[in-house]
Short mmCIF file of C-alpha atoms in Angstrom, two decimals:
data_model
loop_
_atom_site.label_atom_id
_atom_site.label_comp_id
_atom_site.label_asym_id
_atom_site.label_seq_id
_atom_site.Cartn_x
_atom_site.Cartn_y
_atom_site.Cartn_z
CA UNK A 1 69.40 113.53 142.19
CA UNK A 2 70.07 117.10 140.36
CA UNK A 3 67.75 118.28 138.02
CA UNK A 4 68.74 119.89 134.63
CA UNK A 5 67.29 122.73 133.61
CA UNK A 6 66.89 124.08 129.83
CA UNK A 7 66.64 127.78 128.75
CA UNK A 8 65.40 128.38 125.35
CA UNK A 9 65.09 131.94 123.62
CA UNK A 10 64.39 132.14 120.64
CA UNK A 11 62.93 134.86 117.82
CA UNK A 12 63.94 135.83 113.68
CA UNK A 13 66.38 138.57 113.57
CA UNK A 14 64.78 141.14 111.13
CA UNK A 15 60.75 142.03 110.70
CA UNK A 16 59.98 138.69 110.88
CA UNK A 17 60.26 138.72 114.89
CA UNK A 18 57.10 138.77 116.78
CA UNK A 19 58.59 138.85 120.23
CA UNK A 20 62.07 139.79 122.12
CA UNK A 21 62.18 136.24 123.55
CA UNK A 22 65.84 136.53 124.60
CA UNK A 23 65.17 139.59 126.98
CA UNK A 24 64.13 137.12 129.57
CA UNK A 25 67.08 135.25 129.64
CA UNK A 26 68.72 138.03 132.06
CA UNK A 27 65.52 137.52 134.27
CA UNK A 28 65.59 133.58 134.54
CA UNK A 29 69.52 133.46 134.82
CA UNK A 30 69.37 135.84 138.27
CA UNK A 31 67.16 132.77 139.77
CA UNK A 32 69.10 130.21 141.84
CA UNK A 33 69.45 127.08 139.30
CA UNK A 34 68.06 125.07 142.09
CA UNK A 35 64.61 127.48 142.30
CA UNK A 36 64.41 127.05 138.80
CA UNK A 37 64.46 122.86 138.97
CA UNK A 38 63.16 122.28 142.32
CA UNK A 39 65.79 120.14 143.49
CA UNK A 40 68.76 120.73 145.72
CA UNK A 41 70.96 120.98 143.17
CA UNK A 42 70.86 121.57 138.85
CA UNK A 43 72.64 121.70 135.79
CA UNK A 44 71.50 124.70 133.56
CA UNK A 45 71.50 124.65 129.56
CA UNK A 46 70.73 128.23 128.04
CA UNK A 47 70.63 128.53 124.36
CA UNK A 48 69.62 132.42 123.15
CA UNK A 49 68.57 132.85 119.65
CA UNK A 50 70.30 129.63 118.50
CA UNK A 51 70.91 129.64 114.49
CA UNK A 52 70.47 126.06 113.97
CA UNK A 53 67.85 123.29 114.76
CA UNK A 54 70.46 120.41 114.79
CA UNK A 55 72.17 122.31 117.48
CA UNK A 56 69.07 123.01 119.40
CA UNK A 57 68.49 119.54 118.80
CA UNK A 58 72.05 118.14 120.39
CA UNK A 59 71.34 120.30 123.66
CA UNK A 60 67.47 118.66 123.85
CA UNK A 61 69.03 114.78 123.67
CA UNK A 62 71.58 115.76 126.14
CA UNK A 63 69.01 117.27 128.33
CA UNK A 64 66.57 114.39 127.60
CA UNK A 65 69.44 111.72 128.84
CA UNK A 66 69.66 113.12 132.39
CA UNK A 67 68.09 110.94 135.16
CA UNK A 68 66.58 113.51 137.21
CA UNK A 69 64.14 115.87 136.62
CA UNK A 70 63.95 118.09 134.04
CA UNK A 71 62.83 121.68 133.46
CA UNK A 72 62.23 123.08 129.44
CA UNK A 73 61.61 127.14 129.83
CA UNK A 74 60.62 128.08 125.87
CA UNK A 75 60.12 131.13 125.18
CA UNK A 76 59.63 132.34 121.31
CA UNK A 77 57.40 131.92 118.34
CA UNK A 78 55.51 129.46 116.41
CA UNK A 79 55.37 128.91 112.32
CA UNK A 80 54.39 126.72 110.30
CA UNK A 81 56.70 125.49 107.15
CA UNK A 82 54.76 125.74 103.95
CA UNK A 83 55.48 121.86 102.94
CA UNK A 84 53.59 120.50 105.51
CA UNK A 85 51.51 122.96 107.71
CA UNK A 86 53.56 122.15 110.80
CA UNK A 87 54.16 123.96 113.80
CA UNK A 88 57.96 124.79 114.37
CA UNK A 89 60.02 127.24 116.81
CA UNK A 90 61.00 129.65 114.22
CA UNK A 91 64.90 130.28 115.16
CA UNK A 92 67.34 133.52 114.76
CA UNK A 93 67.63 132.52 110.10
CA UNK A 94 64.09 131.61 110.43
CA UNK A 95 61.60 133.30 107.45
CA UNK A 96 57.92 132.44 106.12
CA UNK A 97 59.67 130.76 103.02
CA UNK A 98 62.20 128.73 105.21
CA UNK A 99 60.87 127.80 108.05
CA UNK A 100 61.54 123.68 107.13
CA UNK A 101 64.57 124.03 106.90
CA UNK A 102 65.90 126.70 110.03
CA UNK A 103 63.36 126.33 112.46
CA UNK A 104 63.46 123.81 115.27
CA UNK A 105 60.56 121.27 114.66
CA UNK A 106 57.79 121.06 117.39
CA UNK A 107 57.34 117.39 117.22
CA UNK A 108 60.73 116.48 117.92
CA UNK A 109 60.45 117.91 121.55
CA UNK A 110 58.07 114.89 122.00
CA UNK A 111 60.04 112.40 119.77
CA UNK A 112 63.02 113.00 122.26
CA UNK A 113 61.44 113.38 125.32
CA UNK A 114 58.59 110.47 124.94
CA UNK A 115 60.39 107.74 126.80
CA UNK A 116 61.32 110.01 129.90
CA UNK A 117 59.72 108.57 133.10
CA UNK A 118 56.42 110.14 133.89
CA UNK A 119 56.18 113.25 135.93
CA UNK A 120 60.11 113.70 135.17
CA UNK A 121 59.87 116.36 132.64
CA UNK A 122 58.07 119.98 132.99
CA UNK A 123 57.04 122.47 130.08
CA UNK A 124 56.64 126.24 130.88
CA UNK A 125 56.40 127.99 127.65
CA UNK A 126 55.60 131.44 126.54
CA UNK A 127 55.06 131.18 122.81
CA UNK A 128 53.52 134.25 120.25
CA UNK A 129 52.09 132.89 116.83
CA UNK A 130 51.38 134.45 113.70
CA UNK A 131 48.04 134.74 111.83
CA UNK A 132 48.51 131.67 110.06
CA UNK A 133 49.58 129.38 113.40
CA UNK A 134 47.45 131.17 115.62
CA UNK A 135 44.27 129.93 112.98
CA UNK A 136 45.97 126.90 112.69
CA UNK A 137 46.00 126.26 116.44
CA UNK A 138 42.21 126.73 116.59
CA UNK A 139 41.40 122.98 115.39
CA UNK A 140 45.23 121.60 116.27
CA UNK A 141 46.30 121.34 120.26
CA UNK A 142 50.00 121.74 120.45
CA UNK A 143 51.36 118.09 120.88
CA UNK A 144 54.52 118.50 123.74
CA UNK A 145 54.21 114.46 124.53
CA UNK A 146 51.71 112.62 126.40
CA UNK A 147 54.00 111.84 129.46
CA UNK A 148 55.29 115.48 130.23
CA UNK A 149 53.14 118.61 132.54
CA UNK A 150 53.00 121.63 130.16
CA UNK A 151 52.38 124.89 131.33
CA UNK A 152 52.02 128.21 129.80
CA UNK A 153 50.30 130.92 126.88
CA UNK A 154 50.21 131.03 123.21
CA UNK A 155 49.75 134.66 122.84
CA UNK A 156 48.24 135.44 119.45
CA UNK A 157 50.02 137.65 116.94
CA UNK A 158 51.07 141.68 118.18
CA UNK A 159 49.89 144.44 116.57
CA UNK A 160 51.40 145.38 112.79
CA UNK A 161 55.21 146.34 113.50
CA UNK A 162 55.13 146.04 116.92
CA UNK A 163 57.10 143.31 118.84
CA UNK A 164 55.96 141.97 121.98
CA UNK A 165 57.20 141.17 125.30
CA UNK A 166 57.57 137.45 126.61
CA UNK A 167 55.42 138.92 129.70
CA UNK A 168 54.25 135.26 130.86
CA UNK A 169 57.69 133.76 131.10
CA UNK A 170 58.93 137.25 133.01
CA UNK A 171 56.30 136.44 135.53
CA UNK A 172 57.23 133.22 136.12
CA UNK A 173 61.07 134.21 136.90
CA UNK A 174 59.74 137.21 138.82
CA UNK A 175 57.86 135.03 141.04
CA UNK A 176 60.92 132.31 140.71
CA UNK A 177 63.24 135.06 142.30
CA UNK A 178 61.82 135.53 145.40
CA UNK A 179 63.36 131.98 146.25
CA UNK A 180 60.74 129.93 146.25
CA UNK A 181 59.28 127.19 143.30
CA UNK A 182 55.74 126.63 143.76
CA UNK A 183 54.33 123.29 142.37
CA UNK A 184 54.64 124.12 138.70
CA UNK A 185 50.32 124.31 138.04
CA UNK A 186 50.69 126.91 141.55
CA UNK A 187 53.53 128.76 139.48
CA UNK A 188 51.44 128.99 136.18
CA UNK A 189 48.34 130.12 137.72
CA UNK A 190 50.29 133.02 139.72
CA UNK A 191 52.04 133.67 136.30
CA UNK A 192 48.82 133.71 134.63
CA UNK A 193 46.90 136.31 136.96
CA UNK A 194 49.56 138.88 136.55
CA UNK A 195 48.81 139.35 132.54
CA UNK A 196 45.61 141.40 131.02
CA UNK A 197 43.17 138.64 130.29
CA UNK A 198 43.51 139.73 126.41
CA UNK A 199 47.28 138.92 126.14
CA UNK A 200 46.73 135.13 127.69
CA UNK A 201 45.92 133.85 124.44
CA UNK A 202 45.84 130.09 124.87
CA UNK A 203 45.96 128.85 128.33
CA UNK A 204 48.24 125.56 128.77
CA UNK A 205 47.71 123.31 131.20
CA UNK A 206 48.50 119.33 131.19
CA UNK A 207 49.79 117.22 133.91
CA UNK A 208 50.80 114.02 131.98
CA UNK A 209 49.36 110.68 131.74
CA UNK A 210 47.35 109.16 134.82
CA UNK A 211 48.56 105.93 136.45
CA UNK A 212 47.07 103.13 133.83
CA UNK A 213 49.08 104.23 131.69
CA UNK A 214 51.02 101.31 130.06
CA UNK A 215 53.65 104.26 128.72
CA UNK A 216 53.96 104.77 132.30
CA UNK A 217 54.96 101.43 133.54
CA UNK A 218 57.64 101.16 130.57
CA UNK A 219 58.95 104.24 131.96
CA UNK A 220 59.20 102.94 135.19
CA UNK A 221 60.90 99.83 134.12
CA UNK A 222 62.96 101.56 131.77
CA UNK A 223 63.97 103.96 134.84
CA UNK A 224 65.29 100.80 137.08
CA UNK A 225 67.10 99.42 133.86
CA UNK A 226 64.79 96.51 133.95
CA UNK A 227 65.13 96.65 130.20
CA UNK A 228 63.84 93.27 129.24
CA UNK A 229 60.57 93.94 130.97
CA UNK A 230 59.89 97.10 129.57
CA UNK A 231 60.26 95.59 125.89
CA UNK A 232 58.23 92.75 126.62
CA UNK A 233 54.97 95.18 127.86
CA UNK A 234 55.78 97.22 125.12
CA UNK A 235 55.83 94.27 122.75
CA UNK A 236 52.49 93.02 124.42
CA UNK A 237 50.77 95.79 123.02
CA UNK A 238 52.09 95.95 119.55
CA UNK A 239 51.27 92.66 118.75
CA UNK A 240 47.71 93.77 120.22
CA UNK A 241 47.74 96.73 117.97
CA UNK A 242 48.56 94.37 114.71
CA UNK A 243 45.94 92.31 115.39
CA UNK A 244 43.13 94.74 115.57
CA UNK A 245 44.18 97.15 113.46
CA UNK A 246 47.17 95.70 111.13
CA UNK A 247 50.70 96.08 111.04
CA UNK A 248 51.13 99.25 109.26
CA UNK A 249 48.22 101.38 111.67
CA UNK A 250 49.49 103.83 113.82
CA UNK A 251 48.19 101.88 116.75
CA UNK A 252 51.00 98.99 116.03
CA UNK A 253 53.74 101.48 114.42
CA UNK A 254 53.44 103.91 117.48
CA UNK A 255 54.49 100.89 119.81
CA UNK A 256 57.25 99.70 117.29
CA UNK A 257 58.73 103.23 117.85
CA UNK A 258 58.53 102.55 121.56
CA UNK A 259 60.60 99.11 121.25
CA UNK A 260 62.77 100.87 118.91
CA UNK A 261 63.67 103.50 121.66
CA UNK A 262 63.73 101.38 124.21
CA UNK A 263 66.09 99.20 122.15
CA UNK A 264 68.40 102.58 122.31
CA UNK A 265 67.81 102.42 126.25
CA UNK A 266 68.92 99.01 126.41
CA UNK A 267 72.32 100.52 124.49
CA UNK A 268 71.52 98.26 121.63
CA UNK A 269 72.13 100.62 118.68
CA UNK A 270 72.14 97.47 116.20
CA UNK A 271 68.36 96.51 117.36
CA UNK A 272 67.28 100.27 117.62
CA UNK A 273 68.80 100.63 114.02
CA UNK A 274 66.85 97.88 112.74
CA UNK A 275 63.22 98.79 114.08
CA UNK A 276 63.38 102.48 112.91
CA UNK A 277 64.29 100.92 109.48
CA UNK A 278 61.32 98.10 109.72
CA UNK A 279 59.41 101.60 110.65
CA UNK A 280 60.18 103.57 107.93
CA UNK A 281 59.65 100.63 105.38
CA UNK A 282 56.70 99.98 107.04
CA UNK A 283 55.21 103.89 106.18
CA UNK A 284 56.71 104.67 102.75
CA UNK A 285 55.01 101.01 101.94
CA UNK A 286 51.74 102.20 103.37
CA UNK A 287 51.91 105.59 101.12
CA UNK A 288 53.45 108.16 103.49
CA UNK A 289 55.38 110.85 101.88
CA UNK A 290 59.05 110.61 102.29
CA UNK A 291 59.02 114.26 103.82
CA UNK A 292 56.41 113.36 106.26
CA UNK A 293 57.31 113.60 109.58
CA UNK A 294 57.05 110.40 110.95
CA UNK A 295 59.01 108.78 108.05
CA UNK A 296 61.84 111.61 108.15
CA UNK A 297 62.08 111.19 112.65
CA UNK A 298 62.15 107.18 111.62
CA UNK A 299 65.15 107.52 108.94
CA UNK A 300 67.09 110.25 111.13
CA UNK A 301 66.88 107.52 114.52
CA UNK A 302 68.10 104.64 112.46
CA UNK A 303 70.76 107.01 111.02
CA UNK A 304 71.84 107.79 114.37
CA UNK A 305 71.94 104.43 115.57
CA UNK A 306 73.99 102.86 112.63
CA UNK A 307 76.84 105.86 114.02
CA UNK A 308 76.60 103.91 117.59
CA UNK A 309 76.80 100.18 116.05
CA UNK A 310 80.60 99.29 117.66
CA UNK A 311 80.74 96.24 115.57
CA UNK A 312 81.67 96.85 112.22
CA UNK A 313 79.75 93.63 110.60
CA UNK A 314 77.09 94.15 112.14
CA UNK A 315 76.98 98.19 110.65
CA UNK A 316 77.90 96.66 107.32
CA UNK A 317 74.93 94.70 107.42
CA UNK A 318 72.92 97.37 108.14
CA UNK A 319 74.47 100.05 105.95
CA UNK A 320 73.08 99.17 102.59
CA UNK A 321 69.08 99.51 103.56
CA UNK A 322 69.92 102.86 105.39
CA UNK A 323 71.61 104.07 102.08
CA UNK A 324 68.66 103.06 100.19
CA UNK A 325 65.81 104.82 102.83
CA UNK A 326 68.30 107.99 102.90
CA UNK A 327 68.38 107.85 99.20
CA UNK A 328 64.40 108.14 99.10
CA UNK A 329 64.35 110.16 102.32
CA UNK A 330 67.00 112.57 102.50
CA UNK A 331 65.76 114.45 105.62
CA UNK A 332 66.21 117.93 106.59
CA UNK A 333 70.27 117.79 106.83
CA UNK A 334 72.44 118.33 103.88
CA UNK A 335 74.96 115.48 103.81
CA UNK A 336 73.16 112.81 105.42
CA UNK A 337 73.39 110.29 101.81
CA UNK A 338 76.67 111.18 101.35
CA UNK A 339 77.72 110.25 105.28
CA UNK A 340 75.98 106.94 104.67
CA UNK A 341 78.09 105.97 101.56
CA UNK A 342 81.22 107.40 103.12
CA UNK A 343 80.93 105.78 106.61
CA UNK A 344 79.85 102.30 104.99
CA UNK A 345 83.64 103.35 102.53
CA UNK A 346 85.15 103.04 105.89
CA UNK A 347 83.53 100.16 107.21
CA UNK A 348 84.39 98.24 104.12
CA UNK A 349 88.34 98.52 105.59
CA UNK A 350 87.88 97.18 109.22
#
């Protein structure tokens, strides 16, 4: 099966940039697209200084979909946005004061990538922080997803007006371009040995979930399109979850996200529309902010599965509660209210 392979470079144009991320795209492109996914064959995605998050966030779905194994090089720098103290990739527009709003989320590499079989998906990053992420990151790991191996440094911030070199991720396609891919924890140590011990920063390391896993056995089912079983574990353990710790915990709202994807899998956009409604009801009812995270990734899914509903009753149906959830929670793309009332205006016709 080929493996896919996704190059991300990414720095602000201007004194906000902290590192010339895209200077190793040159590096990783002269290595063999199979070295670079350790298959026999691969499909390569490079995106250098991208301007947008939505697009960045197109290529990652599309990436995310392939069945084989999958390979996410990241090389750039962290932010937070001021709203919410979040990490994001900060992106070519990205400043201090907008980082919400043109920098590529963190979180949503594990929202997209969560319900990827285990083992299938490999991190290697080479990330520089400023002051404020870099303090941030003392009492915060970096959350990639619990099923995929992460690699790589968090370097912390270069000296005043300097910018630094992404010398991790150059060591990894040095090594890449002799024509041979160690296992990736062989290729990060290498990597790691050939940088002075004060540039390392944060070490990464994480191989993914072991065996017990019960995200790993939905994976698994999901991954032979046994679709019905894979729901039915992953309903076993929400209704767990809302028995010991009530319907609106993240114990039980965490596995409705999991049906809800899964209901996506299945190529049931109707179903998958409804849960990540139920979800966001479910967390603006319990007090979350509409700009919090987890409500905004809820709204956006169910948004983007009403656009997949083929049947137009069954969209109507759906249409006027995702009007009234965009209405509270517009998200971070301009338009998305006014889609909702125009697609439902075209529904009305059919």
């Amino acid at each position: 099966m080929p493996g896919t392979v996704l190059l991300l470079a990414a720095a602000p144009a201007g004194k906000g940039c902290l590192v010339d991320a895209a200077s190793v795209l040159p590096v990783l492109a002269a290595v063999p697209p199979a070295v670079l996914s350790g298959t026999e064959t691969a499909n390569v995605v490079e995106l250098a200084d991208p301007l947008e998050p939505q697009a960045v966030l197109t290529r990652l779905r599309a990436a995310a979909a392939a069945p084989g194994p999958l390979t996410v090089f990241v090389t750039g720098q962290l932010q937070l946005d001021r709203r919410q103290h979040l990490p994001h990739l900060a992106l070519a527009r990205t400043t201090p004061a907008t980082v919400r709003y043109t920098a590529f989320p963190w979180h949503w590499f594990r929202d997209e990538l969560r319900l990827r079989p285990t083992g299938a998906t490999t991190f290697l990053l080479d990330l520089h922080a400023d002051q404020e992420t870099w303090e941030w990151l003392r009492a915060n790991p970096l959350d990639t997803g619990r099923n995929n191996a992460v690699h790589g440094r968090i370097a912390p911030p270069p000296a005043r007006r300097t910018v630094a070199a992404p010398a991790y991720m150059k060591a990894v396609a040095t090594i890449l371009r002799s024509g041979h891919r160690p296992p990736p924890e062989q290729l990060h140590q290498q990597a790691i040995g050939r940088l002075p011990q004060e540039s390392v920063g944060y070490a990464l390391t994480a191989q993914g979930p072991g065996a017990g896993d019960p995200h790993v056995l939905i994976s698994a089912a999901v991954a032979a399109r046994r679709h019905g079983d894979a729901d039915s574990i992953a309903g076993h353990h929400e209704l767990t979850a809302v028995r010991a710790h009530g319907p609106a915990s993240e114990e039980a709202l965490h596995w409705s996200e999991v049906r809800a994807d899964l209901a996506m899998f299945a190529g049931d956009p109707a179903r998958s529309c409804r849960a990540w409604l139920a979800v966001a009801t479910t967390r603006l009812a319990a007090g979350q902010a509409p700009d919090a995270p987890a409500v905004e990734a809820a709204v956006d899914r169910a948004h983007h599965q009403w656009g997949r509903i083929d049947d137009p009753a069954r969209a109507r149906e759906l249409g006027p509660a995702l009007a009234d959830l965009r209405a509270r929670v517009p998200g971070r793309r301009e338009g998305a209210l006014d889609h909702v009332h125009k697609h439902l205006s075209q529904l009305q016709t059919l």
